[in-house]
C-alpha atoms as a PDB file:
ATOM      1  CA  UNK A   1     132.549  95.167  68.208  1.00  0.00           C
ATOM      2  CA  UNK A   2     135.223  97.018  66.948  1.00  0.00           C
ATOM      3  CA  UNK A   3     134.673 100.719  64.634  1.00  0.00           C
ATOM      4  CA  UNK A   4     136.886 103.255  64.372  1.00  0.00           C
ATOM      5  CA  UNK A   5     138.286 105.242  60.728  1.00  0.00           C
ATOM      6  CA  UNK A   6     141.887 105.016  59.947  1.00  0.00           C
ATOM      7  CA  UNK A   7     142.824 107.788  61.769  1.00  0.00           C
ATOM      8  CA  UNK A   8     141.773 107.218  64.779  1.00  0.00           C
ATOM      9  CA  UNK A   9     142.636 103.542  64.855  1.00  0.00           C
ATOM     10  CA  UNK A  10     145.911 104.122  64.613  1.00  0.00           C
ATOM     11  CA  UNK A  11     145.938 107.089  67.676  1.00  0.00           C
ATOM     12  CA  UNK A  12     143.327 106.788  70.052  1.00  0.00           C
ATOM     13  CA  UNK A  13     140.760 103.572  68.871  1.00  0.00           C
ATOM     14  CA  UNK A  14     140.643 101.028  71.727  1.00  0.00           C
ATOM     15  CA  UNK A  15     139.075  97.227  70.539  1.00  0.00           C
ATOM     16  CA  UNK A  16     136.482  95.837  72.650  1.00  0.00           C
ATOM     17  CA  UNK A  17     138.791  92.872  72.390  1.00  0.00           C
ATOM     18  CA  UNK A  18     142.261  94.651  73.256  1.00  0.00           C
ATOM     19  CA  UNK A  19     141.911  94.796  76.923  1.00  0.00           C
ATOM     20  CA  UNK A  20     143.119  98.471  77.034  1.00  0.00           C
ATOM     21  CA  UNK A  21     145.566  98.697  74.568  1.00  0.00           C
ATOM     22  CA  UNK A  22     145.402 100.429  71.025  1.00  0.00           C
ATOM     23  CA  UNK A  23     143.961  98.048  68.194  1.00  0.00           C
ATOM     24  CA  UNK A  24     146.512  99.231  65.462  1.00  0.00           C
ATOM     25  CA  UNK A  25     149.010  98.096  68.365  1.00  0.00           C
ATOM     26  CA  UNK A  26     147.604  94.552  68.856  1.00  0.00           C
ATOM     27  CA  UNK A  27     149.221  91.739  66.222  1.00  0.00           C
ATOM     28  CA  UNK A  28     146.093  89.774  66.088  1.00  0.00           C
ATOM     29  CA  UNK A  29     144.479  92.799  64.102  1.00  0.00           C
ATOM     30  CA  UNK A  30     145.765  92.263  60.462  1.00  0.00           C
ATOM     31  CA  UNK A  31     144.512  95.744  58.080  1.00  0.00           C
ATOM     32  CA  UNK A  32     142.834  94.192  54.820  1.00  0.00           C
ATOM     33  CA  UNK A  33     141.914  96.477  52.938  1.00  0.00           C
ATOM     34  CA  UNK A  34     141.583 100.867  53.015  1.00  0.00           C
ATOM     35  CA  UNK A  35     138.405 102.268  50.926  1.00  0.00           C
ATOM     36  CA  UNK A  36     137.271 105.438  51.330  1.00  0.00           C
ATOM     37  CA  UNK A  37     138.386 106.416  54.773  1.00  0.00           C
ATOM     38  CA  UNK A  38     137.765 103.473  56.418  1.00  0.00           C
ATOM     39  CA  UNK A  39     140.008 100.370  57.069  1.00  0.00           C
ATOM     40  CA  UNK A  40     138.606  96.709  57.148  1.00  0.00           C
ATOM     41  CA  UNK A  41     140.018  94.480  60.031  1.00  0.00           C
ATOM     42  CA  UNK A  42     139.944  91.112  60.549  1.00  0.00           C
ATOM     43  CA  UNK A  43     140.813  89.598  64.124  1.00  0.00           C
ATOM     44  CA  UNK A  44     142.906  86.383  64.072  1.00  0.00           C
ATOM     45  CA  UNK A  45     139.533  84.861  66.512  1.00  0.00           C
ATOM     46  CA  UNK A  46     136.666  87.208  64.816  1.00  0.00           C
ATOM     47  CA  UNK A  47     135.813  89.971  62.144  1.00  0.00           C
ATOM     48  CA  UNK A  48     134.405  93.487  62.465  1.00  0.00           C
ATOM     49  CA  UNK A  49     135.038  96.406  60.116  1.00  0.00           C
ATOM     50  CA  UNK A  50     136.217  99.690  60.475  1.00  0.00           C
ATOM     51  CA  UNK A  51     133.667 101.396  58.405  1.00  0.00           C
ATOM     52  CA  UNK A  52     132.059 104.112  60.432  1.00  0.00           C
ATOM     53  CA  UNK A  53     132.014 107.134  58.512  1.00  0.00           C
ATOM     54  CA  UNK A  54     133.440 110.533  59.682  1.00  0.00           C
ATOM     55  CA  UNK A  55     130.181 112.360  60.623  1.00  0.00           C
ATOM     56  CA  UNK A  56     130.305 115.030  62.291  1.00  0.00           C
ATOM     57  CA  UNK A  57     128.393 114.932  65.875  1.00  0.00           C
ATOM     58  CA  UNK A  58     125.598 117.352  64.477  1.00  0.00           C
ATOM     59  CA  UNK A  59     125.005 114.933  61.950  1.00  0.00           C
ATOM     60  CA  UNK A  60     125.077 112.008  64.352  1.00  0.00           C
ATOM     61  CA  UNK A  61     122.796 114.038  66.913  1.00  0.00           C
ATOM     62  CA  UNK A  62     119.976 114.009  63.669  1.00  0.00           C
ATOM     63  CA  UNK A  63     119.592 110.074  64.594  1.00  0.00           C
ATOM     64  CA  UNK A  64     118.789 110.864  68.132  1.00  0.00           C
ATOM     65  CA  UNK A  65     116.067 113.743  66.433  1.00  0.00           C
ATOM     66  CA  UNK A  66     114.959 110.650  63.913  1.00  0.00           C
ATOM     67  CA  UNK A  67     113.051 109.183  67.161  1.00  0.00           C
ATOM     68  CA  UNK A  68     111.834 111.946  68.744  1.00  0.00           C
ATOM     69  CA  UNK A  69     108.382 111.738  69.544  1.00  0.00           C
ATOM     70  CA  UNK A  70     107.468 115.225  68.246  1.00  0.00           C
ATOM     71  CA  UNK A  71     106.573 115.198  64.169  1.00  0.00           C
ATOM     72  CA  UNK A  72     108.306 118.288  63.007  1.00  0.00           C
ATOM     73  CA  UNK A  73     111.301 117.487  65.192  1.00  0.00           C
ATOM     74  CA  UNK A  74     111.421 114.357  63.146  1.00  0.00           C
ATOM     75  CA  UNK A  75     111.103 115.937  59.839  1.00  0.00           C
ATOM     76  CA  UNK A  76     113.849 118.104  60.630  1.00  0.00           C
ATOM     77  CA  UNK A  77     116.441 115.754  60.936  1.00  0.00           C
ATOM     78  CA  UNK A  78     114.930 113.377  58.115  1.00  0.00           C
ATOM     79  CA  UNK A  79     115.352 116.892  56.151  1.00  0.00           C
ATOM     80  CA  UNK A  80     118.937 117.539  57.632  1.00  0.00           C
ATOM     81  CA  UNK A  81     120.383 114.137  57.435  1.00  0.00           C
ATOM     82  CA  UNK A  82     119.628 114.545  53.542  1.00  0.00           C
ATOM     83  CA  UNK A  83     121.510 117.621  53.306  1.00  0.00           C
ATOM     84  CA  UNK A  84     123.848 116.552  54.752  1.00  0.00           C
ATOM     85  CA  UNK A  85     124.055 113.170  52.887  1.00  0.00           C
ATOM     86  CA  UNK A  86     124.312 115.006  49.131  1.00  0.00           C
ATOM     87  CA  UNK A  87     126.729 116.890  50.546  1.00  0.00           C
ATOM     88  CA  UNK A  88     128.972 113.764  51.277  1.00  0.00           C
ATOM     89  CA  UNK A  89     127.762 112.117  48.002  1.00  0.00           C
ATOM     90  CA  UNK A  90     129.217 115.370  46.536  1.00  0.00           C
ATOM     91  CA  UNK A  91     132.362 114.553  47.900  1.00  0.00           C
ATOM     92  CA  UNK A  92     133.293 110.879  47.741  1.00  0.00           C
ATOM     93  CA  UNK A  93     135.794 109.791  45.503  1.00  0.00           C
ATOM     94  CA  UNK A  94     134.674 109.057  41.363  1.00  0.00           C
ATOM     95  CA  UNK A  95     135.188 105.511  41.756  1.00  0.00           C
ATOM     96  CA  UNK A  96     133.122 104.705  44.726  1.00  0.00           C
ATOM     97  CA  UNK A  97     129.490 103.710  44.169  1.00  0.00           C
ATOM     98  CA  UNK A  98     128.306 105.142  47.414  1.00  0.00           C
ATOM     99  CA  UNK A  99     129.919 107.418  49.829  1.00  0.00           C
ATOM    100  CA  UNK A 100     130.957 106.078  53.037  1.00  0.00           C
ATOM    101  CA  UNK A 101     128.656 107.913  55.139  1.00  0.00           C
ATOM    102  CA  UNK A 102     125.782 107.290  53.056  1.00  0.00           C
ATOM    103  CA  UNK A 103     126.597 103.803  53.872  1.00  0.00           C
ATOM    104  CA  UNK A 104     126.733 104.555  57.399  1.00  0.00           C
ATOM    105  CA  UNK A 105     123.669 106.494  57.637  1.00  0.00           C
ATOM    106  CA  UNK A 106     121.345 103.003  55.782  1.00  0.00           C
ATOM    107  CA  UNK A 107     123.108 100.910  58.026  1.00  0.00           C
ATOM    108  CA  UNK A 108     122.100 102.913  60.927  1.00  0.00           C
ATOM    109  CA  UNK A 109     118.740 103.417  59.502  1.00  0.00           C
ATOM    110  CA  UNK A 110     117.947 100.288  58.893  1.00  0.00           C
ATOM    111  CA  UNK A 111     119.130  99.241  62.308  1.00  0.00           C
ATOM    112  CA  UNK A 112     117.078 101.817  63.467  1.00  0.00           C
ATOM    113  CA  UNK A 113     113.749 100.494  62.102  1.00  0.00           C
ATOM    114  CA  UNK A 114     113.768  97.609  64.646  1.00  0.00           C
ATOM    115  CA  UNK A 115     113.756 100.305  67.505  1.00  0.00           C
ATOM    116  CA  UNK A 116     111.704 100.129  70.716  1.00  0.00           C
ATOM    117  CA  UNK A 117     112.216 103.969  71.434  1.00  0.00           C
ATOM    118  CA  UNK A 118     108.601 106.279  70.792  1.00  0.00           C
ATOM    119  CA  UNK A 119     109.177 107.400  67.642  1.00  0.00           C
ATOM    120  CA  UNK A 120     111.980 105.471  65.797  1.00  0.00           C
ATOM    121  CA  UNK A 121     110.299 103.713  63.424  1.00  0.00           C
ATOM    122  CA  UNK A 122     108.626 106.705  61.963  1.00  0.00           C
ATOM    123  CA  UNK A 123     111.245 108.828  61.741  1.00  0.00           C
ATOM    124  CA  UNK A 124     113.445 106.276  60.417  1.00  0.00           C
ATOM    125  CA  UNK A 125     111.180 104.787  58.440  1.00  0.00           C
ATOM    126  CA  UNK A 126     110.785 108.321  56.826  1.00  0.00           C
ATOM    127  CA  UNK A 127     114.009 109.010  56.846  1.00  0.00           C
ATOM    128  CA  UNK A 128     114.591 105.857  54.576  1.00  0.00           C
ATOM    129  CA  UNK A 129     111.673 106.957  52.265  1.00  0.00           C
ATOM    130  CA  UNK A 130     114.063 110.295  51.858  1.00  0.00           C
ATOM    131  CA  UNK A 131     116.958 108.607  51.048  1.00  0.00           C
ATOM    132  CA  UNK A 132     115.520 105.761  48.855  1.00  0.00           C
ATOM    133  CA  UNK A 133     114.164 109.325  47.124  1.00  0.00           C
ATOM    134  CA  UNK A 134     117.042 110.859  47.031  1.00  0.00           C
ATOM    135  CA  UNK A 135     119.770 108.391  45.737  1.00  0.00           C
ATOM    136  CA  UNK A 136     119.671 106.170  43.296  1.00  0.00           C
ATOM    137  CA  UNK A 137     123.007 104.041  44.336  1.00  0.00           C
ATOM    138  CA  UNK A 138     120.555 103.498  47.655  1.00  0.00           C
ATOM    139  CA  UNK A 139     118.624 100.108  46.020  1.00  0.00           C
ATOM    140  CA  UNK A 140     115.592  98.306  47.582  1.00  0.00           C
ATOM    141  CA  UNK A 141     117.847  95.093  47.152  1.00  0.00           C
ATOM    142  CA  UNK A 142     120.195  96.592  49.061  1.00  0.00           C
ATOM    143  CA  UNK A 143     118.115  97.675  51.847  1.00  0.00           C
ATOM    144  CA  UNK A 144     116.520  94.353  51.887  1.00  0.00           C
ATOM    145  CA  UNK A 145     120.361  92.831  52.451  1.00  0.00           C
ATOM    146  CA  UNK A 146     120.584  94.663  55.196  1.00  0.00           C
ATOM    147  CA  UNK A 147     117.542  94.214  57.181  1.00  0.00           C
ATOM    148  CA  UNK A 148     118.357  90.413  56.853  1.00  0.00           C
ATOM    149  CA  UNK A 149     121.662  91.297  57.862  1.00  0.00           C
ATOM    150  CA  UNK A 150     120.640  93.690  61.013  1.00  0.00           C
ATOM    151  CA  UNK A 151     116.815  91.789  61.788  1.00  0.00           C
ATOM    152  CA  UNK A 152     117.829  88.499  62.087  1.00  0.00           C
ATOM    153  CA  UNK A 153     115.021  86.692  64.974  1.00  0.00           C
ATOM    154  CA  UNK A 154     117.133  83.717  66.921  1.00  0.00           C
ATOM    155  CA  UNK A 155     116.480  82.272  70.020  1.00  0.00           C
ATOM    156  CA  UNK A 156     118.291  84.315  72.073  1.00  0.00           C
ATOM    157  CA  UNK A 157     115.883  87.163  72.041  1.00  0.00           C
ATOM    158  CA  UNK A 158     113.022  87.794  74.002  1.00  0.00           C
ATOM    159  CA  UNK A 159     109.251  88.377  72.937  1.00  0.00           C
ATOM    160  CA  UNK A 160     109.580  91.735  72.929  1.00  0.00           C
ATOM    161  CA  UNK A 161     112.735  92.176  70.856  1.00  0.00           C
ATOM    162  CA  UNK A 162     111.348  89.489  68.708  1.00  0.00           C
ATOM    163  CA  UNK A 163     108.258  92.144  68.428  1.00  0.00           C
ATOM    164  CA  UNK A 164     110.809  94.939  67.611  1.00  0.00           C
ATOM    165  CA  UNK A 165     112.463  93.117  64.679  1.00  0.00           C
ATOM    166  CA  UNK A 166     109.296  92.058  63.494  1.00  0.00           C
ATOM    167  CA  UNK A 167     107.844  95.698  63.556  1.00  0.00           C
ATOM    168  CA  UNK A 168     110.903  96.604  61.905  1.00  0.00           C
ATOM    169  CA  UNK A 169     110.899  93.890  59.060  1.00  0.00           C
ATOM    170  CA  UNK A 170     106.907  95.470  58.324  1.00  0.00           C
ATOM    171  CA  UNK A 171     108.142  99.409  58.259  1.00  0.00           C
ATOM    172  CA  UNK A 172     111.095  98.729  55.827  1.00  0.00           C
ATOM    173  CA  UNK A 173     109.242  96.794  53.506  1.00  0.00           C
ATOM    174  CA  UNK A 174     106.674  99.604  53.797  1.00  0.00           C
ATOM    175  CA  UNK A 175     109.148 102.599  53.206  1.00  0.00           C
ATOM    176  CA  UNK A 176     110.305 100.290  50.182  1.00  0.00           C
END
């Protein structure tokens, strides 16, 4: 899967597809459409979207701290990763419903809910609490969309990733 920003896809982004070479320098990646930051792609054989927002690595460390198995180290990156998100939501263009790494962060959230890793779910299942708090452009119909989007159970997975998405379905719709 393919996620860079703009800015990097056009310097240092590889694809997973491009076999090495630069994925603003292959012709099968046509640009769509640029939206706050980000740049949607579609691949003459496949799609993927460049949508990852430009978090800093502090910011993206507070996921990591979202499954830690100690409580308070938990809280404080639920706590951080709010701060940090009002701070983006600050700065996003007027016309955008949500910023871009608010939409990042539910993504990775709600991705997160369907983790095996001590912890996860209740730090990210707090952490999704906090933001459902904390936002209203964050809707339970939206988080909904993407937990069918991200917890989808298909044959391919084994009992105890089909455990995993199931615990995952049962914490979102709790933190709802």
């Amino acid at each position: 899967r393919c996620c860079a920003t703009l800015s990097s896809l056009a310097s240092t982004q590889e694809c997973a597809c491009s076999r090495g070479t630069r994925a603003s320098q292959r012709p099968e990646h046509l640009q769509l459409q640029q939206r706050s930051g980000a740049t949607l792609v579609k691949h003459r054989t496949h799609s993927f979207s460049l949508t990852v927002a430009e978090m800093s690595s502090q910011v993206l460390s507070l996921f990591w701290d979202l499954a830690a198995v100690q409580q308070e180290k938990r809280a404080i990156a639920a706590e951080s990763l709010i701060t940090a998100l009002k701070e983006a939501e600050k700065a996003k263009p007027s016309g955008d419903e949500k910023s871009a790494d608010l939409e990042y962060a539910m993504k990775r959230l709600v991705r997160g809910l369907a983790s095996p890793r001590d912890g996860a779910r209740q730090g990210f299942g707090a952490a999704l609490i906090e933001v459902l708090m904390a936002f209203e452009s964050v809707t339970p119909e939206w988080i909904l969309d993407q937990m069918a989007e991200s917890m989808q159970i298909h044959g391919s997975l084994k009992g105890p990733e089909q455990r995993d998405v199931l615990y995952g379905r049962i914490v979102g719709c709790a933190a709802i």
